[in-house]
Amino acid sequence: MSFPERRMRRLRTTPVLRRLVAEHRLSVDDLVAPLFVKEGIDAPEPVASMPGVMQHTQESLRKEVRSLADLGVPGVILFGVPAQKDGRGSQADDPNGVVQVALRNLRDEVGDGLVLMADDCLDEYTDHGHCGILTESGEVDNDATLERYASIAVAQADAGAGVVAPSGMMDGQVAAIRRALDSAGHTSTAILAYAAKYASALYGPFRDAAECAPRFGDRRSYQMDAANAREAADEIALDVAEGADMVMVKPALAYLDVIAAVRAQVNVPVAAYHVSGEYAMVKAAAQLGWIDGTAVALEHLLAIKRAGADFVLTYFARDLAELLAS
Ligand code: PBG
């Protein structure tokens, strides 16, 4: 090789040099832990398709969140598994619903030491498993659902949520929630919009954990088609115009192009959700001894940041926080 050709390997010679020139870094500050809390159980129940993930009791949730806060994890997002489900998902906005109880407990436990987020959706609470109110013919009624999301957001904010995260992909959900929060005096409660959420086969394990698989049909009439990237730009623009404080792309790895485009499109923080199926694939292959699970998890998370995400919702939050702290 002849002068003055640049040798790319020069800056890769030592770990400390590689560290110095790294373009992106993963830190505990990037992590939000999704957590499940279930009503009517005496002990936490492991989720078979997500090794290491639990359906928590109120007590075990409290301990888990305390320990995540102590590790420096800045946020958690809560999903509830209620004891009773019905057509309108009544437990979702009941002041004594499982997530509202959890929010009050956790606010008491960690104060402002950690951002408490709540998923604002109906699928965990409806007996049919869809994310909205159904019409007589079994379709998801957009506008009837908006009223429910607005009411859920207010119940969650009343209980102590700092951030509400609508995940149902109804049109107008961010505007409806913003209006309701403001009228209830919750002007400081932020909205993290699941803005570009795709109808993905990667949500399977989550539906075990949250017990929310649709009883009939699928979610393709409200979630996005994997074929579409330009459409994500419209979803994002609408949500920001409606008042979203932060936007999310979900899932993450199969949609890195979308994350990068969204990062270039808007100035609000961009989140990505490394979803249950992405987690389960890594865990399963690692359990078989086929990959180094921790190394792959780090590579996944770094790729999501490199694509442009500011923070990542991931079931690896605890493992990675422990690793990054050591
Ligand atoms: C809907 C919701 C889902 C997820 C988060 N919020 C499931 C769905 O849309 O079917 C999936 C998250 C994951 O797979 O980790 N409330």
CSV table of C-alpha atoms and ligand atoms in Angstrom, one decimal:
chain,number,residue,atom,x,y,z
A,1,MET,CA,0.0,0.0,0.0
A,2,SER,CA,1.5,3.3,-1.0
A,3,PHE,CA,1.6,6.8,0.6
A,4,PRO,CA,-0.6,8.9,0.9
A,5,GLU,CA,-3.3,6.4,0.9
A,6,ARG,CA,-5.3,6.4,4.1
A,7,ARG,CA,-5.1,3.2,6.1
A,8,MET,CA,-8.6,2.6,7.7
A,9,ARG,CA,-7.2,0.1,10.2
A,10,ARG,CA,-5.0,2.8,11.9
A,11,LEU,CA,-7.9,3.9,14.2
A,12,ARG,CA,-8.9,0.4,15.1
A,13,THR,CA,-5.7,-0.8,16.8
A,14,THR,CA,-6.6,-0.5,20.5
A,15,PRO,CA,-9.8,-0.6,22.5
A,16,VAL,CA,-9.2,2.8,23.9
A,17,LEU,CA,-8.6,4.3,20.4
A,18,ARG,CA,-11.8,2.6,19.1
A,19,ARG,CA,-13.6,4.0,22.1
A,20,LEU,CA,-12.3,7.5,21.4
A,21,VAL,CA,-13.5,7.6,17.8
A,22,ALA,CA,-16.8,5.8,18.3
A,23,GLU,CA,-19.5,7.7,16.5
A,24,HIS,CA,-22.4,6.3,18.6
A,25,ARG,CA,-22.6,5.1,22.2
A,26,LEU,CA,-25.0,3.1,24.2
A,27,SER,CA,-25.7,4.3,27.7
A,28,VAL,CA,-28.2,3.5,30.4
A,29,ASP,CA,-29.8,6.9,29.5
A,30,ASP,CA,-31.1,5.4,26.3
A,31,LEU,CA,-33.2,2.7,27.9
A,32,VAL,CA,-36.9,2.4,28.8
A,33,ALA,CA,-38.1,-0.8,30.3
A,34,PRO,CA,-41.5,-2.2,29.3
A,35,LEU,CA,-43.1,-3.9,32.3
A,36,PHE,CA,-46.3,-5.9,32.8
A,37,VAL,CA,-48.5,-5.8,35.9
A,38,LYS,CA,-51.2,-8.3,36.4
A,39,GLU,CA,-54.3,-8.2,38.6
A,40,GLY,CA,-55.2,-11.1,40.9
A,41,ILE,CA,-52.0,-13.0,41.2
A,42,ASP,CA,-50.0,-13.7,44.4
A,43,ALA,CA,-46.6,-14.1,42.8
A,44,PRO,CA,-44.9,-12.9,39.6
A,45,GLU,CA,-45.5,-15.2,36.6
A,46,PRO,CA,-42.8,-15.8,34.1
A,47,VAL,CA,-43.7,-15.2,30.4
A,48,ALA,CA,-42.7,-18.4,28.6
A,49,SER,CA,-42.0,-16.8,25.2
A,50,MET,CA,-39.9,-14.0,26.8
A,51,PRO,CA,-37.3,-15.5,29.2
A,52,GLY,CA,-36.5,-13.1,32.0
A,53,VAL,CA,-39.7,-11.1,31.6
A,54,MET,CA,-42.5,-11.4,34.2
A,55,GLN,CA,-46.1,-10.5,34.7
A,56,HIS,CA,-45.6,-8.6,37.9
A,57,THR,CA,-47.7,-8.3,41.1
A,58,GLN,CA,-48.0,-4.8,42.4
A,59,GLU,CA,-45.4,-5.7,45.0
A,60,SER,CA,-42.8,-7.3,42.6
A,61,LEU,CA,-43.4,-4.4,40.2
A,62,ARG,CA,-42.5,-1.9,42.9
A,63,LYS,CA,-39.3,-3.8,43.7
A,64,GLU,CA,-38.3,-4.0,40.0
A,65,VAL,CA,-38.9,-0.4,39.3
A,66,ARG,CA,-36.9,0.6,42.5
A,67,SER,CA,-34.0,-1.5,41.3
A,68,LEU,CA,-34.2,-0.1,37.7
A,69,ALA,CA,-34.2,3.4,39.1
A,70,ASP,CA,-31.2,2.5,41.3
A,71,LEU,CA,-29.4,1.3,38.1
A,72,GLY,CA,-30.0,4.7,36.5
A,73,VAL,CA,-32.6,3.5,34.0
A,74,PRO,CA,-34.5,6.8,33.2
A,75,GLY,CA,-37.9,5.3,32.2
A,76,VAL,CA,-40.4,2.5,32.4
A,77,ILE,CA,-43.6,1.9,30.4
A,78,LEU,CA,-46.4,0.0,32.0
A,79,PHE,CA,-48.8,-2.5,30.5
A,80,GLY,CA,-51.7,-3.8,32.5
A,81,VAL,CA,-53.3,-7.3,32.5
A,82,PRO,CA,-56.7,-6.8,34.2
A,83,ALA,CA,-58.8,-9.5,35.9
A,84,GLN,CA,-61.9,-8.5,34.1
A,85,LYS,CA,-62.3,-7.7,30.4
A,86,ASP,CA,-65.3,-6.4,28.6
A,87,GLY,CA,-66.4,-4.8,25.3
A,88,ARG,CA,-65.3,-1.3,26.1
A,89,GLY,CA,-62.2,-2.1,28.2
A,90,SER,CA,-63.7,-0.5,31.3
A,91,GLN,CA,-60.7,-1.4,33.5
A,92,ALA,CA,-58.4,0.7,31.4
A,93,ASP,CA,-59.6,4.1,32.8
A,94,ASP,CA,-61.0,2.9,36.1
A,95,PRO,CA,-59.2,4.7,38.9
A,96,ASN,CA,-58.7,1.3,40.6
A,97,GLY,CA,-57.6,-0.4,37.4
A,98,VAL,CA,-54.4,-2.3,37.6
A,99,VAL,CA,-52.2,0.3,35.9
A,100,GLN,CA,-53.6,3.2,37.8
A,101,VAL,CA,-52.9,1.4,41.1
A,102,ALA,CA,-49.4,0.6,39.9
A,103,LEU,CA,-48.8,4.3,38.9
A,104,ARG,CA,-49.8,5.5,42.3
A,105,ASN,CA,-47.6,2.9,44.0
A,106,LEU,CA,-44.6,3.7,41.8
A,107,ARG,CA,-45.0,7.5,42.2
A,108,ASP,CA,-44.9,6.9,45.9
A,109,GLU,CA,-41.8,4.6,45.5
A,110,VAL,CA,-39.6,6.6,43.1
A,111,GLY,CA,-41.2,10.1,43.1
A,112,ASP,CA,-39.6,12.0,40.2
A,113,GLY,CA,-36.6,9.7,40.1
A,114,LEU,CA,-37.8,7.9,37.0
A,115,VAL,CA,-40.1,8.7,34.1
A,116,LEU,CA,-43.4,6.8,34.5
A,117,MET,CA,-45.0,6.1,31.1
A,118,ALA,CA,-48.2,4.3,30.5
A,119,ASP,CA,-49.4,2.6,27.3
A,120,ASP,CA,-52.7,4.1,26.3
A,121,CYS,CA,-54.6,1.4,24.5
A,122,LEU,CA,-57.6,-1.0,24.8
A,123,ASP,CA,-56.4,-4.4,23.6
A,124,GLU,CA,-55.3,-5.6,27.0
A,125,TYR,CA,-58.7,-4.6,28.4
A,126,THR,CA,-61.2,-5.7,25.8
A,127,ASP,CA,-62.7,-9.2,25.7
A,128,HIS,CA,-62.3,-9.2,21.9
A,129,GLY,CA,-58.6,-8.2,22.1
A,130,HIS,CA,-58.9,-5.3,19.6
A,131,CYS,CA,-57.4,-1.9,20.3
A,132,GLY,CA,-60.7,-0.1,20.1
A,133,ILE,CA,-64.5,-0.1,20.4
A,134,LEU,CA,-66.2,-2.4,17.8
A,135,THR,CA,-69.1,-1.5,15.6
A,136,GLU,CA,-71.9,-4.0,15.3
A,137,SER,CA,-70.3,-5.5,12.3
A,138,GLY,CA,-67.0,-6.0,14.2
A,139,GLU,CA,-64.9,-3.2,12.8
A,140,VAL,CA,-62.9,-0.9,15.0
A,141,ASP,CA,-64.8,2.4,15.3
A,142,ASN,CA,-62.1,5.2,15.1
A,143,ASP,CA,-64.0,8.0,16.8
A,144,ALA,CA,-65.7,6.0,19.5
A,145,THR,CA,-62.2,4.7,20.4
A,146,LEU,CA,-60.8,8.2,20.6
A,147,GLU,CA,-63.1,9.0,23.5
A,148,ARG,CA,-61.9,6.0,25.4
A,149,TYR,CA,-58.2,6.8,24.8
A,150,ALA,CA,-58.8,10.4,26.0
A,151,SER,CA,-60.4,9.1,29.2
A,152,ILE,CA,-57.6,6.5,29.7
A,153,ALA,CA,-55.0,9.2,29.4
A,154,VAL,CA,-56.7,11.3,32.0
A,155,ALA,CA,-57.0,8.4,34.4
A,156,GLN,CA,-53.3,7.5,33.9
A,157,ALA,CA,-52.2,11.1,34.4
A,158,ASP,CA,-54.4,11.4,37.5
A,159,ALA,CA,-52.7,8.3,38.9
A,160,GLY,CA,-49.2,9.8,38.3
A,161,ALA,CA,-48.1,9.0,34.7
A,162,GLY,CA,-45.6,11.6,33.4
A,163,VAL,CA,-46.0,10.3,29.8
A,164,VAL,CA,-48.9,8.6,28.1
A,165,ALA,CA,-48.2,6.6,25.0
A,166,PRO,CA,-51.1,5.9,22.7
A,167,SER,CA,-50.4,2.7,20.8
A,168,GLY,CA,-53.7,2.0,19.0
A,169,MET,CA,-53.0,3.8,15.7
A,170,MET,CA,-56.4,5.5,15.5
A,171,ASP,CA,-56.6,8.7,13.5
A,172,GLY,CA,-56.6,11.8,15.6
A,173,GLN,CA,-55.6,10.0,18.8
A,174,VAL,CA,-52.9,12.5,19.8
A,175,ALA,CA,-55.2,15.5,19.4
A,176,ALA,CA,-58.0,13.9,21.3
A,177,ILE,CA,-55.7,12.9,24.2
A,178,ARG,CA,-53.9,16.3,24.3
A,179,ARG,CA,-57.3,18.1,24.5
A,180,ALA,CA,-58.5,15.9,27.3
A,181,LEU,CA,-55.3,16.1,29.3
A,182,ASP,CA,-55.3,19.9,29.0
A,183,SER,CA,-59.0,20.2,30.0
A,184,ALA,CA,-58.3,18.1,33.1
A,185,GLY,CA,-55.4,20.4,34.0
A,186,HIS,CA,-52.7,17.9,33.0
A,187,THR,CA,-50.8,20.4,30.8
A,188,SER,CA,-47.4,19.0,31.8
A,189,THR,CA,-48.2,15.4,31.0
A,190,ALA,CA,-46.3,14.5,27.8
A,191,ILE,CA,-47.5,12.3,24.9
A,192,LEU,CA,-45.2,9.7,23.3
A,193,ALA,CA,-47.0,8.8,20.2
A,194,TYR,CA,-46.6,5.3,18.7
A,195,ALA,CA,-46.7,7.2,15.4
A,196,ALA,CA,-45.3,4.7,12.9
A,197,LYS,CA,-46.5,1.3,14.3
A,198,TYR,CA,-46.5,-1.5,11.8
A,199,ALA,CA,-48.8,-4.5,11.8
A,200,SER,CA,-45.9,-6.9,12.7
A,201,ALA,CA,-45.6,-10.6,13.3
A,202,LEU,CA,-43.0,-9.6,15.9
A,203,TYR,CA,-45.6,-8.8,18.6
A,204,GLY,CA,-46.5,-12.5,19.3
A,205,PRO,CA,-44.7,-12.9,22.6
A,206,PHE,CA,-46.1,-9.6,23.9
A,207,ARG,CA,-49.6,-10.9,23.3
A,208,ASP,CA,-48.8,-13.8,25.6
A,209,ALA,CA,-47.4,-11.4,28.2
A,210,ALA,CA,-50.3,-8.9,28.0
A,211,GLU,CA,-52.9,-11.6,27.2
A,212,CYS,CA,-54.2,-9.5,24.4
A,213,ALA,CA,-54.2,-11.4,21.1
A,214,PRO,CA,-57.3,-10.4,19.0
A,215,ARG,CA,-60.0,-13.1,19.2
A,216,PHE,CA,-60.8,-12.7,15.6
A,217,GLY,CA,-59.1,-11.0,12.6
A,218,ASP,CA,-56.0,-8.9,12.9
A,219,ARG,CA,-54.8,-5.3,13.4
A,220,ARG,CA,-54.1,-4.5,9.7
A,221,SER,CA,-57.0,-2.0,9.5
A,222,TYR,CA,-55.3,0.3,12.0
A,223,GLN,CA,-51.6,-0.6,12.1
A,224,MET,CA,-49.3,0.2,9.2
A,225,ASP,CA,-48.4,-2.1,6.3
A,226,ALA,CA,-44.7,-3.2,6.3
A,227,ALA,CA,-44.5,-2.2,2.6
A,228,ASN,CA,-44.8,1.5,3.4
A,229,ALA,CA,-42.1,3.9,4.4
A,230,ARG,CA,-43.4,7.2,2.9
A,231,GLU,CA,-46.7,6.7,4.7
A,232,ALA,CA,-44.7,6.8,8.0
A,233,ALA,CA,-43.7,10.3,7.2
A,234,ASP,CA,-47.4,11.3,7.0
A,235,GLU,CA,-48.2,9.5,10.3
A,236,ILE,CA,-45.3,11.3,12.0
A,237,ALA,CA,-46.2,14.7,10.6
A,238,LEU,CA,-49.8,14.3,11.7
A,239,ASP,CA,-48.9,13.3,15.2
A,240,VAL,CA,-46.5,16.1,15.7
A,241,ALA,CA,-49.1,18.6,14.3
A,242,GLU,CA,-51.6,17.2,16.8
A,243,GLY,CA,-49.2,17.8,19.7
A,244,ALA,CA,-47.0,14.7,20.1
A,245,ASP,CA,-44.1,15.6,22.3
A,246,MET,CA,-42.1,12.5,21.1
A,247,VAL,CA,-42.7,10.0,18.4
A,248,MET,CA,-42.0,6.3,18.1
A,249,VAL,CA,-41.2,3.8,15.4
A,250,LYS,CA,-42.1,0.2,16.1
A,251,PRO,CA,-40.7,-2.5,15.7
A,252,ALA,CA,-37.1,-1.3,15.4
A,253,LEU,CA,-34.7,-3.5,13.5
A,254,ALA,CA,-36.8,-4.3,10.4
A,255,TYR,CA,-37.6,-0.5,10.2
A,256,LEU,CA,-34.2,1.2,10.6
A,257,ASP,CA,-34.8,3.0,7.3
A,258,VAL,CA,-38.0,4.5,8.8
A,259,ILE,CA,-36.1,5.5,12.0
A,260,ALA,CA,-33.5,7.3,10.0
A,261,ALA,CA,-36.1,9.1,7.9
A,262,VAL,CA,-38.1,10.1,10.9
A,263,ARG,CA,-34.9,11.4,12.6
A,264,ALA,CA,-34.3,13.6,9.5
A,265,GLN,CA,-37.9,14.7,9.3
A,266,VAL,CA,-38.6,16.1,12.8
A,267,ASN,CA,-36.9,17.7,15.8
A,268,VAL,CA,-38.9,16.1,18.6
A,269,PRO,CA,-37.3,13.1,20.3
A,270,VAL,CA,-37.5,9.9,18.4
A,271,ALA,CA,-38.1,6.6,20.2
A,272,ALA,CA,-37.9,3.1,18.8
A,273,TYR,CA,-39.5,0.0,20.3
A,274,HIS,CA,-37.3,-3.1,20.2
A,275,VAL,CA,-40.3,-5.4,20.5
A,276,SER,CA,-41.1,-8.7,22.1
A,277,GLY,CA,-40.3,-10.8,19.0
A,278,GLU,CA,-37.0,-9.1,18.5
A,279,TYR,CA,-36.1,-9.9,22.2
A,280,ALA,CA,-37.5,-13.5,22.0
A,281,MET,CA,-35.4,-14.3,18.9
A,282,VAL,CA,-32.2,-13.3,20.6
A,283,LYS,CA,-33.0,-15.1,23.8
A,284,ALA,CA,-34.0,-18.3,22.0
A,285,ALA,CA,-30.9,-18.5,19.8
A,286,ALA,CA,-28.8,-17.7,22.9
A,287,GLN,CA,-30.4,-20.4,24.9
A,288,LEU,CA,-29.6,-22.9,22.1
A,289,GLY,CA,-26.0,-21.7,22.3
A,290,TRP,CA,-26.1,-20.5,18.7
A,291,ILE,CA,-25.3,-16.8,19.4
A,292,ASP,CA,-23.9,-14.7,22.2
A,293,GLY,CA,-27.1,-13.1,23.3
A,294,THR,CA,-25.6,-10.1,25.2
A,295,ALA,CA,-23.3,-9.2,22.3
A,296,VAL,CA,-26.2,-9.4,19.9
A,297,ALA,CA,-28.4,-7.3,22.1
A,298,LEU,CA,-25.7,-4.6,22.3
A,299,GLU,CA,-25.3,-4.7,18.5
A,300,HIS,CA,-29.1,-4.4,18.0
A,301,LEU,CA,-29.4,-1.5,20.4
A,302,LEU,CA,-26.4,0.3,18.9
A,303,ALA,CA,-27.8,-0.1,15.4
A,304,ILE,CA,-31.1,1.4,16.5
A,305,LYS,CA,-29.3,4.4,17.9
A,306,ARG,CA,-27.1,4.7,14.8
A,307,ALA,CA,-30.2,4.8,12.7
A,308,GLY,CA,-31.3,7.9,14.8
A,309,ALA,CA,-33.3,6.9,17.8
A,310,ASP,CA,-32.8,9.0,20.9
A,311,PHE,CA,-34.0,6.2,23.2
A,312,VAL,CA,-35.2,2.6,23.0
A,313,LEU,CA,-37.9,0.7,24.7
A,314,THR,CA,-36.4,-2.7,25.2
A,315,TYR,CA,-36.9,-5.8,27.3
A,316,PHE,CA,-33.1,-5.9,27.6
A,317,ALA,CA,-33.1,-2.7,29.6
A,318,ARG,CA,-32.3,-4.4,32.9
A,319,ASP,CA,-29.5,-6.6,31.5
A,320,LEU,CA,-27.9,-3.8,29.6
A,321,ALA,CA,-28.2,-1.3,32.5
A,322,GLU,CA,-26.3,-3.9,34.7
A,323,LEU,CA,-23.7,-4.4,32.0
A,324,LEU,CA,-23.2,-0.7,31.2
A,325,ALA,CA,-23.0,0.1,34.9
A,326,SER,CA,-20.3,-2.4,35.6
B,1,PBG,C1,-50.8,-2.5,21.9
B,1,PBG,C2,-49.4,-2.8,22.0
B,1,PBG,C3,-48.8,-4.0,21.4
B,1,PBG,C4,-47.4,-3.8,21.7
B,1,PBG,C5,-47.2,-2.6,22.4
B,1,PBG,N1,-48.5,-2.0,22.6
B,1,PBG,C6,-49.3,-5.2,20.8
B,1,PBG,C7,-50.0,-5.1,19.5
B,1,PBG,O1,-50.1,-4.0,18.8
B,1,PBG,O2,-50.5,-6.1,19.1
B,1,PBG,C8,-46.3,-4.8,21.3
B,1,PBG,C9,-45.0,-4.6,22.0
B,1,PBG,C10,-44.1,-5.8,21.8
B,1,PBG,O3,-44.3,-6.7,21.0
B,1,PBG,O4,-43.1,-5.8,22.5
B,1,PBG,N2,-51.3,-2.1,23.2
